[in-house]
Tab-separated table of C-alpha atoms in Angstrom:
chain	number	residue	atom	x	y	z
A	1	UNK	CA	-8.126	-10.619	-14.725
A	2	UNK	CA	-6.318	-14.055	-14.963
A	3	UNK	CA	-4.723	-15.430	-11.568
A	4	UNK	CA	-0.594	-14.103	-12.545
A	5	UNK	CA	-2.540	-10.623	-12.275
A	6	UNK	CA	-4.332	-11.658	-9.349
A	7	UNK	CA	-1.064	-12.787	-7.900
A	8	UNK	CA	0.742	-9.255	-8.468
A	9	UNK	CA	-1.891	-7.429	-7.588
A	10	UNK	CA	-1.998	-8.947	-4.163
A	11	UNK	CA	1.724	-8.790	-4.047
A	12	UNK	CA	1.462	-5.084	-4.842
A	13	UNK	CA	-1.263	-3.974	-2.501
A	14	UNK	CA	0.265	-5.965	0.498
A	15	UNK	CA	3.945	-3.694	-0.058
A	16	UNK	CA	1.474	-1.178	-0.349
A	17	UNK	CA	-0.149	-1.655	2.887
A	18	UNK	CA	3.385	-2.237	4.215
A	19	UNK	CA	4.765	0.803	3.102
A	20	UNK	CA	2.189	2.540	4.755
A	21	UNK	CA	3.047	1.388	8.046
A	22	UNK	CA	6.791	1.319	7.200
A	23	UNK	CA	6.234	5.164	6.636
A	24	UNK	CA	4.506	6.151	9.812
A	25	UNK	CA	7.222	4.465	11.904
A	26	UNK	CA	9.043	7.566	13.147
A	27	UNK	CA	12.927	7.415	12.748
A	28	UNK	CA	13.997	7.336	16.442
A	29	UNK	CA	11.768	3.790	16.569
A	30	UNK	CA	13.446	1.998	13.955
A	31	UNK	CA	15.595	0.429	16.542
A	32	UNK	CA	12.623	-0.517	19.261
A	33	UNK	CA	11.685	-3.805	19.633
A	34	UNK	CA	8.709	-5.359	22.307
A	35	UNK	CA	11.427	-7.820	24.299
A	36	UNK	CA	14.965	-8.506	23.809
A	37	UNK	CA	14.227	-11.534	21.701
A	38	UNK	CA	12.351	-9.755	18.833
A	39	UNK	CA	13.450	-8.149	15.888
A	40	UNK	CA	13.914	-4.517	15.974
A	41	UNK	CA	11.553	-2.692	13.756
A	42	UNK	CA	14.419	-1.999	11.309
A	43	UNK	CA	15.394	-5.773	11.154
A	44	UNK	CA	11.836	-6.759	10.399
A	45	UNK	CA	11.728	-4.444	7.488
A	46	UNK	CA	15.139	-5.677	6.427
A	47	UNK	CA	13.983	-9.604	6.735
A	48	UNK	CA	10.490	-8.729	4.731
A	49	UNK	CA	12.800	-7.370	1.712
A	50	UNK	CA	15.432	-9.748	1.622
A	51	UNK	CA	13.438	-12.629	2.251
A	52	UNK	CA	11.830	-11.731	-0.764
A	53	UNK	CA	14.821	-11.152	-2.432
A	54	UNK	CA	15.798	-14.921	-1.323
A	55	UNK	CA	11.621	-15.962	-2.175
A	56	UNK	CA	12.575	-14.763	-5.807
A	57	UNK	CA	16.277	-17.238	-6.054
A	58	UNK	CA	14.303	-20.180	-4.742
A	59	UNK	CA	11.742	-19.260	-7.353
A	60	UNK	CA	14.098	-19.697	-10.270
A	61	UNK	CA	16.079	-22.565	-8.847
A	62	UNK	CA	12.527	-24.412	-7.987
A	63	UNK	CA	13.406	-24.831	-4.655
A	64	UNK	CA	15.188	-23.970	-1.427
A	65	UNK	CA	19.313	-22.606	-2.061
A	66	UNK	CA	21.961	-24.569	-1.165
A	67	UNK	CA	24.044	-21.139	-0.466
A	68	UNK	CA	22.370	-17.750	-0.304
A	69	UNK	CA	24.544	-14.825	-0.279
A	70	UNK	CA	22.457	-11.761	0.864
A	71	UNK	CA	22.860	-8.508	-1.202
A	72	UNK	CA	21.829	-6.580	2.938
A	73	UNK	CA	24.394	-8.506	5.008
A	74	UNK	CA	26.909	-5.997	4.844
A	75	UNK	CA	25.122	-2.967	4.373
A	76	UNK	CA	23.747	-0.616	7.436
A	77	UNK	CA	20.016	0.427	7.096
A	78	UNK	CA	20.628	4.386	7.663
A	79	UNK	CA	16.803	5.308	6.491
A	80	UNK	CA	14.090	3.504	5.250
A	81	UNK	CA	13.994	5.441	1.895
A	82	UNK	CA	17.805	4.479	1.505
A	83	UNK	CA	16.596	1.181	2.104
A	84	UNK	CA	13.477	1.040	-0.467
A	85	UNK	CA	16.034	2.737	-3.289
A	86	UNK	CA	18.160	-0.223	-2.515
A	87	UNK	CA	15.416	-3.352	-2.821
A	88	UNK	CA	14.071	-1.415	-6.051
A	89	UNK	CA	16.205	-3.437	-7.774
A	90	UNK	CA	15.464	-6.639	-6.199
A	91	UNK	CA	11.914	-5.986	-5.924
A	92	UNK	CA	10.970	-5.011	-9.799
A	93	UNK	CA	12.927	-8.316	-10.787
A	94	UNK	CA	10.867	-10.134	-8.906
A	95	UNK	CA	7.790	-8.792	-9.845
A	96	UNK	CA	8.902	-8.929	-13.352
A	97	UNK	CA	9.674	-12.957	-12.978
A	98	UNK	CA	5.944	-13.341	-11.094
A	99	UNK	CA	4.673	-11.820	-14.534
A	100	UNK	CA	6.580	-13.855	-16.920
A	101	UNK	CA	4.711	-17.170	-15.430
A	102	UNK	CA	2.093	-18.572	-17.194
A	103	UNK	CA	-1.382	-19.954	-15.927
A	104	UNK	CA	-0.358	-23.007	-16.344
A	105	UNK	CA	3.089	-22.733	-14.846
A	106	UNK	CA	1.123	-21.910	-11.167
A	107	UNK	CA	0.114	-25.617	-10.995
A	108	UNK	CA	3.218	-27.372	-13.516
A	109	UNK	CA	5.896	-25.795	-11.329
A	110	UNK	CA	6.530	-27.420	-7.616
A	111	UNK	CA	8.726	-25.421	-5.419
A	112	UNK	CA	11.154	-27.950	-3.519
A	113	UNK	CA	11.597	-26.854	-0.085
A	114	UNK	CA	11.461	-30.530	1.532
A	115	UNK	CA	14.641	-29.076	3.693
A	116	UNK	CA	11.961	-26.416	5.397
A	117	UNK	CA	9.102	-29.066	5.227
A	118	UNK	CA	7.224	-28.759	2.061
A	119	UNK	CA	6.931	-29.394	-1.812
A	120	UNK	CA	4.670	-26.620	-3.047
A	121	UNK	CA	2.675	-25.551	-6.597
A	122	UNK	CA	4.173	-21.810	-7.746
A	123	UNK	CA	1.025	-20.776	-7.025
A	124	UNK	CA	0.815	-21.574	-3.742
A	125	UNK	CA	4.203	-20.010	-3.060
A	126	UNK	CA	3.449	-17.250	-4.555
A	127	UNK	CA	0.301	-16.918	-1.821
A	128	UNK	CA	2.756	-17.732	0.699
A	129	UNK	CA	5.254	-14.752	-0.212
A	130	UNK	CA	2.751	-12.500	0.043
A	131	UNK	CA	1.059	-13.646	3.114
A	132	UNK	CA	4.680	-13.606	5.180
A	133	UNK	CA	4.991	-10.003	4.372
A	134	UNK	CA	1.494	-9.991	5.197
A	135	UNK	CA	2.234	-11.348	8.671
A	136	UNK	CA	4.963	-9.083	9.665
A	137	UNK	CA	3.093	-6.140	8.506
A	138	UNK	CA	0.234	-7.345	11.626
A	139	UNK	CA	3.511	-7.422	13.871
A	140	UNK	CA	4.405	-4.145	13.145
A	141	UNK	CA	1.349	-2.547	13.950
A	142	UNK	CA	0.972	-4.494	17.281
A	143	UNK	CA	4.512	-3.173	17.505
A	144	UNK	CA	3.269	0.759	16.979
A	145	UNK	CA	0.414	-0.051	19.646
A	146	UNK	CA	2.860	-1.594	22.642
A	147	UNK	CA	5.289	1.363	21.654
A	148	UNK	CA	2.418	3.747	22.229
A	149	UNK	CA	2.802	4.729	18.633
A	150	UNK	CA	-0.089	6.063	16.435
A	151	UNK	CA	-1.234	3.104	14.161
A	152	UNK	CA	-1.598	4.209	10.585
A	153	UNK	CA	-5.166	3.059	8.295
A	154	UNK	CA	-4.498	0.035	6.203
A	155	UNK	CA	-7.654	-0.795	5.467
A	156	UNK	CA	-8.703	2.272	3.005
């Protein structure tokens, strides 16, 4: 395996892993949330697929937008599958850009984000798109536990 399959296969089995959870979460708890600062359950889904969506412009630009226009603003998540038809889209053109890069393309390219903090290799952003996901999947869970909510197996 060479690292761009490396890459998408961790990108992969994280959504994975994240749809599993996503799925468990029964309907009538998309809306909870632990505090009245958090993100619902529903918005944290929402943020993991758009930001990707957003992760995929700044790819192609090389760095952070000056205007993003998201393709979920306006529209009301009504079910999660409604949802996952919608990001399809999004999601398979990403993927398909991650697997267009070459080898050599994970160290050439930088990723300017100096407005956020950092200058990055595509390689390293591409670790750090899949480890945010990553992280809000671990919220979710600790979400299912302080709803009293049946955590599902990730780790099969």
């Amino acid at each position: 395996m060479n690292a761009i399959e490396v890459i998408v296969q961790n990108l992969s089995e994280v959504r994975r892993r994240s749809m599993i959870i996503w799925g468990s979460i029964p309907d009538d708890f998309l809306d909870w949330r632990p505090d009245s600062e958090a993100m619902s359950i529903k918005e944290m889904i929402r943020h993991v697929l758009d930001s990707e969506h957003y992760y995929h412009l700044a790819l192609l630009n090389e760095g952070s937008l000056t205007a993003y226009e998201s393709p979920y603003e306006t529209r009301t998540f009504t079910t999660l599958k409604e949802e996952l038809n919608f990001s399809e889209t999004y999601r398979n053109a990403f993927l398909n850009t991650v697997k267009s890069y070459t080898q050599e393309d994970l160290t050439r390219i930088q990723i300017d984000r100096k407005d956020v903090g950092y200058i990055r290799s595509l390689g390293d952003m591409l670790m750090r798109i899949a480890y945010h996901e990553a992280v809000h999947s671990g919220q979710l869970l600790d979400y299912l536990r302080s709803a009293g909510l049946k955590r599902p197996k990730v780790w099969d």
